[in-house]
Short mmCIF file of C-alpha atoms in Angstrom, two decimals:
data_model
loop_
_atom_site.label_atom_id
_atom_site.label_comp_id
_atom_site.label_asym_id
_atom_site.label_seq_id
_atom_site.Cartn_x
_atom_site.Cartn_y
_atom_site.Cartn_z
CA UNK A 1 4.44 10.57 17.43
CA UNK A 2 4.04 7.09 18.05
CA UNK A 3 1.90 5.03 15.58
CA UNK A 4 1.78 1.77 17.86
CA UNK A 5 -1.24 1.25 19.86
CA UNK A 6 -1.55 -1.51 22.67
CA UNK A 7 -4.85 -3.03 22.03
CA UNK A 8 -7.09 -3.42 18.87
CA UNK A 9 -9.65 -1.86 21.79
CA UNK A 10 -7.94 1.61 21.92
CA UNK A 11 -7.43 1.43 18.27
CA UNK A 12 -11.11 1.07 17.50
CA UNK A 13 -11.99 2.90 20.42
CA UNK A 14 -12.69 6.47 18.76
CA UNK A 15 -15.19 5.07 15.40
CA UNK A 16 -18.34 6.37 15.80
CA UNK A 17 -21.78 5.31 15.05
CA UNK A 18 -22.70 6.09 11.38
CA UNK A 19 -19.26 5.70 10.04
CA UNK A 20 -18.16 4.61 6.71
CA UNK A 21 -15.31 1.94 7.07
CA UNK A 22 -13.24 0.42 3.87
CA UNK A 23 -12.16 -3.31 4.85
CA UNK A 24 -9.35 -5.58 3.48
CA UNK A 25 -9.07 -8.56 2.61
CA UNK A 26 -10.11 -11.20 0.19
CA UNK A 27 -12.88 -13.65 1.14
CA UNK A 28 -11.11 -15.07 4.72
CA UNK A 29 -7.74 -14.22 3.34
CA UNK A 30 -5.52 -11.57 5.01
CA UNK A 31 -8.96 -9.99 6.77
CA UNK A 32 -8.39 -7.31 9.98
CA UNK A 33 -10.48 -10.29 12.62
CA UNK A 34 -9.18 -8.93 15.66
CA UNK A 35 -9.91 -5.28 14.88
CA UNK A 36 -13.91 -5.95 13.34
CA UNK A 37 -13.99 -7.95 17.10
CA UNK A 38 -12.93 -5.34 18.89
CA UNK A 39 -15.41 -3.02 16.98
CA UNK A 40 -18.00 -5.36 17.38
CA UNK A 41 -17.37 -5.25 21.13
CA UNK A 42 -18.49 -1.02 21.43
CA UNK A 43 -21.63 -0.13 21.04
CA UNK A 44 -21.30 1.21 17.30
CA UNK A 45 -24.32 0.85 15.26
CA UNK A 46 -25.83 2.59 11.77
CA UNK A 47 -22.03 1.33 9.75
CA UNK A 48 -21.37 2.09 6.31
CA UNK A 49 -18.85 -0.63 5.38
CA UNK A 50 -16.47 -1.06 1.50
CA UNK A 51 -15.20 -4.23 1.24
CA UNK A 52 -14.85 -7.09 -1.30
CA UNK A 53 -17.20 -9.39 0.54
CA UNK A 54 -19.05 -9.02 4.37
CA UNK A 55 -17.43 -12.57 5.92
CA UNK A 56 -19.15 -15.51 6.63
CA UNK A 57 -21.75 -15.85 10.01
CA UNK A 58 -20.14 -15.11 12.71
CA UNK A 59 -16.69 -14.50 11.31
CA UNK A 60 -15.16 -11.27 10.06
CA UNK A 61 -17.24 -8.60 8.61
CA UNK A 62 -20.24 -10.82 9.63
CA UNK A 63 -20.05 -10.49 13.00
CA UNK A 64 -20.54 -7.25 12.49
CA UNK A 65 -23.92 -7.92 10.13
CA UNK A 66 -25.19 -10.86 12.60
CA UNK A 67 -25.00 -8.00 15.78
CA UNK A 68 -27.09 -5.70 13.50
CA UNK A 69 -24.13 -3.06 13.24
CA UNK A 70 -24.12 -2.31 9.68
CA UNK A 71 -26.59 0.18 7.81
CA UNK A 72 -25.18 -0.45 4.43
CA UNK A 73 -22.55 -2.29 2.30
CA UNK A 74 -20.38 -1.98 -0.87
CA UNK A 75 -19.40 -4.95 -2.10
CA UNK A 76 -18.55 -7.07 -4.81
CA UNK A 77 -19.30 -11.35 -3.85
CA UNK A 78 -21.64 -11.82 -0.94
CA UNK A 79 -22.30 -15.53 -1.68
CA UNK A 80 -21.09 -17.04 1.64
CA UNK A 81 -23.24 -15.47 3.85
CA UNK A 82 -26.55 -16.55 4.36
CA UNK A 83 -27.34 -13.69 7.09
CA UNK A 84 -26.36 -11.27 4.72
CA UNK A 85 -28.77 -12.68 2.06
CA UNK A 86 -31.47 -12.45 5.01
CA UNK A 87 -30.74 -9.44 5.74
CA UNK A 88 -30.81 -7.92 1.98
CA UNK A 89 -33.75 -9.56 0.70
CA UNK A 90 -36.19 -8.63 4.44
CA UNK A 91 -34.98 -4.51 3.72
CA UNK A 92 -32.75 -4.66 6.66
CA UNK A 93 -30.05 -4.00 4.94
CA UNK A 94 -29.24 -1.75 2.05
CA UNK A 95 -25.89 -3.23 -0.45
CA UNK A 96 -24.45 -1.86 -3.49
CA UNK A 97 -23.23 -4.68 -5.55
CA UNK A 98 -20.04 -3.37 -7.59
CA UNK A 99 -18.03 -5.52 -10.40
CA UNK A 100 -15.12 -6.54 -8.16
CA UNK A 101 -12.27 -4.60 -10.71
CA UNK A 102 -14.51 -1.77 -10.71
CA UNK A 103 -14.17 -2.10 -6.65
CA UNK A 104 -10.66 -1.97 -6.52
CA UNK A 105 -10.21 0.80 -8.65
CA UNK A 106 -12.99 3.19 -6.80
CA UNK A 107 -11.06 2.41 -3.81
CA UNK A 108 -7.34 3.27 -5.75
CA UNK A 109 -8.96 6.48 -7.24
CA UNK A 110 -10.11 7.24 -3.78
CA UNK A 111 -7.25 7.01 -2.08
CA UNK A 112 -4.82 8.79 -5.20
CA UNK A 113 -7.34 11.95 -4.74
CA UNK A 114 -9.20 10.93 -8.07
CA UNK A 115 -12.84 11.70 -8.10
CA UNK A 116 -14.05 9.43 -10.94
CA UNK A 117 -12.92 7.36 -13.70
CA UNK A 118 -14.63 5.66 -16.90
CA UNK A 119 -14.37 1.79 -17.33
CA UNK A 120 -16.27 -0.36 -19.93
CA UNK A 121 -17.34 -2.85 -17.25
CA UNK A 122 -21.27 -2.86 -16.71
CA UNK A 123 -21.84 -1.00 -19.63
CA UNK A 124 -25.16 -2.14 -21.27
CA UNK A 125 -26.63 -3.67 -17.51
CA UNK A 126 -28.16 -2.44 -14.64
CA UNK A 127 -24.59 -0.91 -13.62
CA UNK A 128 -24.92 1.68 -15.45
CA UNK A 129 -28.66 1.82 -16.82
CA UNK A 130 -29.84 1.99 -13.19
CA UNK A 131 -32.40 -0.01 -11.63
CA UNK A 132 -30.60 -2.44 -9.37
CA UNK A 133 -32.20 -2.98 -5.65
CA UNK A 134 -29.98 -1.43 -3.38
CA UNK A 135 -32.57 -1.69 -0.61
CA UNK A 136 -35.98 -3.98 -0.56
CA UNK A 137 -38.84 -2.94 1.59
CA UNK A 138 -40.29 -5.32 3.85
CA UNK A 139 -43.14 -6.75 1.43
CA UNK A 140 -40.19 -7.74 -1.65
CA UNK A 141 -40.44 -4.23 -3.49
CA UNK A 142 -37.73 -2.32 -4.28
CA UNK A 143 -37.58 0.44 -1.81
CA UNK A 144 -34.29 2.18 -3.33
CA UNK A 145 -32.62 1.61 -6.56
CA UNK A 146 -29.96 2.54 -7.77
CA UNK A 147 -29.64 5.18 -10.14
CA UNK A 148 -28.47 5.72 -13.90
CA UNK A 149 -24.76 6.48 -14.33
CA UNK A 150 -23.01 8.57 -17.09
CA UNK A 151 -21.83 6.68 -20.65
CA UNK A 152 -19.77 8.26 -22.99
CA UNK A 153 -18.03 6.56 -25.92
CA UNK A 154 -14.38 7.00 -26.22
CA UNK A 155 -11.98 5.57 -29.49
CA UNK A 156 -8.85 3.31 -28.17
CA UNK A 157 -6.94 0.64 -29.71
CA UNK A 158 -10.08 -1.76 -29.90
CA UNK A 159 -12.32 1.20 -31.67
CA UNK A 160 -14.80 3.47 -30.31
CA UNK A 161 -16.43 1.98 -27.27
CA UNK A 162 -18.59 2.77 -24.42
CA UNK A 163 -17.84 3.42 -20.84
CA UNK A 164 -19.82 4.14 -17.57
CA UNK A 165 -18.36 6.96 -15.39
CA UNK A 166 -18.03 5.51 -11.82
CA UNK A 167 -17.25 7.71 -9.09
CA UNK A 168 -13.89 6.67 -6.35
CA UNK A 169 -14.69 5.83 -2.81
CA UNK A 170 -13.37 7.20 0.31
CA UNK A 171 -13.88 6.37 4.02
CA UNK A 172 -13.90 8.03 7.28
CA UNK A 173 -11.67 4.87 8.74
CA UNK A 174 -9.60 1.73 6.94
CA UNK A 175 -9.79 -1.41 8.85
CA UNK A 176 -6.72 -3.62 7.21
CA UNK A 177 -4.38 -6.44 7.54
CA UNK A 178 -0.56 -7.25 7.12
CA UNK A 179 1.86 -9.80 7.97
CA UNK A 180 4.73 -7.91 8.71
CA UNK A 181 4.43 -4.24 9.74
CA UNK A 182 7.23 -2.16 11.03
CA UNK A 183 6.85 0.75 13.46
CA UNK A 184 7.05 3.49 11.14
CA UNK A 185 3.51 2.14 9.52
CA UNK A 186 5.62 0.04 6.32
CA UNK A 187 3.79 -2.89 5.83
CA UNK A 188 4.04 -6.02 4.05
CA UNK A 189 1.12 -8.18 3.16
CA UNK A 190 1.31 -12.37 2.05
CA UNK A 191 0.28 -13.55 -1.03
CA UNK A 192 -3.59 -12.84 -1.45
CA UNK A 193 -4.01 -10.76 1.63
CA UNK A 194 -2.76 -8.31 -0.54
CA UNK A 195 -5.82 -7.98 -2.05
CA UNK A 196 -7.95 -5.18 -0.98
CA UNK A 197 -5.82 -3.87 2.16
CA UNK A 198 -3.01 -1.44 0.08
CA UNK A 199 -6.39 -0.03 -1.57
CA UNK A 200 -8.53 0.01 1.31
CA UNK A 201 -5.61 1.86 3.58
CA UNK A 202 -4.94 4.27 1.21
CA UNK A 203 -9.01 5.29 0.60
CA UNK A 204 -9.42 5.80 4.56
CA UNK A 205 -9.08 9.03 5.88
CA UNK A 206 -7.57 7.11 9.26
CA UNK A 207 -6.13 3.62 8.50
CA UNK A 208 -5.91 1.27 11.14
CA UNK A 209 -3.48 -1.91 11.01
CA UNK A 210 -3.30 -5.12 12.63
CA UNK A 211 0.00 -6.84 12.20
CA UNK A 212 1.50 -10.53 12.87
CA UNK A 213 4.73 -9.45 12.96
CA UNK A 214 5.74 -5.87 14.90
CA UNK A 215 9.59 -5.16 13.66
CA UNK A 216 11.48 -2.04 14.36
CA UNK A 217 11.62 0.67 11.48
CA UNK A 218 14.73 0.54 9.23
CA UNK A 219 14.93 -3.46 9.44
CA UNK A 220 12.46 -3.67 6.24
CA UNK A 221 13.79 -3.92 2.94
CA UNK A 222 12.63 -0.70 0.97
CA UNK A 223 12.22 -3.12 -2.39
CA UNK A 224 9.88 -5.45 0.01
CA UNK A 225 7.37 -2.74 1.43
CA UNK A 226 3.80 -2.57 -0.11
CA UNK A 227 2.30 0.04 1.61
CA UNK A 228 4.32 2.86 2.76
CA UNK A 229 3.76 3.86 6.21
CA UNK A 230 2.66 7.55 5.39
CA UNK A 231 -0.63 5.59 4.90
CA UNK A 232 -0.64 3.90 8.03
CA UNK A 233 -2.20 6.10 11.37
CA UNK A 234 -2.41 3.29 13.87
CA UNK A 235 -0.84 -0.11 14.50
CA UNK A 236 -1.72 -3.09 16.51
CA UNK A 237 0.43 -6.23 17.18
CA UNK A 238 -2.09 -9.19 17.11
CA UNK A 239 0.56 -11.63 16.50
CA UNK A 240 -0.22 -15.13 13.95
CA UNK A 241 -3.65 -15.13 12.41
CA UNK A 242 -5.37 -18.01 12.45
CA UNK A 243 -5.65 -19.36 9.00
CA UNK A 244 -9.84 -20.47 8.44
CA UNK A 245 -11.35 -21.65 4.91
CA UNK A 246 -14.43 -19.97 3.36
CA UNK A 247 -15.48 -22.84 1.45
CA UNK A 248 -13.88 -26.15 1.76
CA UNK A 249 -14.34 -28.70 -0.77
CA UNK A 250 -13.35 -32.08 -0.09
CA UNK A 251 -12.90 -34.85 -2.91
CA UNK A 252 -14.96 -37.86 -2.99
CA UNK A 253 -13.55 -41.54 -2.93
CA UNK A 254 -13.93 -43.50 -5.79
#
């Protein structure tokens, strides 16, 4: 069966309301654009979305947020969007902030068939002693916090120390991005938009791929492929992604 798909529209076109979506990407870098457009074109609503961060307004992820599409959010840095701040602080919007290594490795548990791990990180917070405001009610209360996790001490090479049991993460679809992709679903992603998308393909039940470049299977070196395609469901050529900066910082004259 044929993984290639001729429009990010048909690939998109089966995600239902109330679904739980793992994103890649890093910040701007190596994000799935044309796909969250195409999503943000249906009339989807009530999203659960994973991902390292939700865009910027009006660009990636936050398209999504600005059309009032997503219910909830998993992330680790949200500091570039100020409708996601908005959003968080009025109750609109409920987010589970996660330490960003701690991200990445619910997402590689997920997808490895792993149901939890221990890790030291957050140990002694609000990550693991409960308490932070997932959800704010309209007034500025908390409406829904989160709750307490497990610690148990373990001895290693640096002594006896504590860790917080965090459970993996799983989605019903993976939204991701690669620069080459071949059409037996290998993929190969550039630089930093390697962050996030191997993890995020391999934690969604149906991973979806937009690629730059569409090449015929066999032509990829096996010593060059990231993801193997036995992760990959569905493929979309959107040929060369525009290349945008989250932040750009300019230096002064002197």
């Amino acid at each position: 069966m044929s993984k290639i798909v001729a429009s990010a529209a048909a690939a998109v076109a089966d995600i239902a309301s109330g679904s739980c979506l793992a994103v890649g990407g890093f910040g701007l870098c190596g994000i799935p654009d044309v796909l969250i457009e195409a999503l943000a074109a249906t009339a989807v609503t009530e999203l659960e979305i994973i991902s390292n961060n939700c865009g910027t307004d009006r660009y990636g992820l936050g398209i999504l947020l600005a059309d009032r599409k997503i219910r909830r959010i998993t992330a680790s840095y949200v500091g570039e969007n100020g409708e996601f701040a908005r959003q968080y602080l009025s109750g609109e919007l409920e987010v589970e902030l996660t330490p960003q290594g701690t991200l990445a490795e619910k997402l590689r548990a997920g997808g490895a068939g792993i149901p939890a791990f221990f890790t030291p990180a957050g140990v002694g917070t609000p990550i693991s002693e409960g308490g932070l405001p997932w959800r704010y009610a309209a007034d500025g209360s908390v409406r829904v916090a989160s709750p307490p996790k497990e610690v148990r001490a373990f001895s290693g090479h640096r002594g006896r120390r504590r860790y917080v049991l965090e459970e993996a993460l799983t989605a019903d679809y993976a939204l991701i991005h690669a620069r080459i992709g071949d059409t037996a679903g290998n993929l190969v992603f550039d630089k930093a938009a390697r962050n996030f998308n191997p993890l995020a393909a391999a934690a969604g039940r149906v991973c979806i791929a937009q690629v730059e470049k569409l090449i015929p299977a066999g032509e990829l070196d096996p010593d060059r492929i990231h993801l193997p395609g036995i992760f990959v469901d569905r493929i979309v050529h959107t040929g060369p992604q525009t290349k945008r900066i989250e932040k750009r910082t300019v230096a002064q004259e002197h």
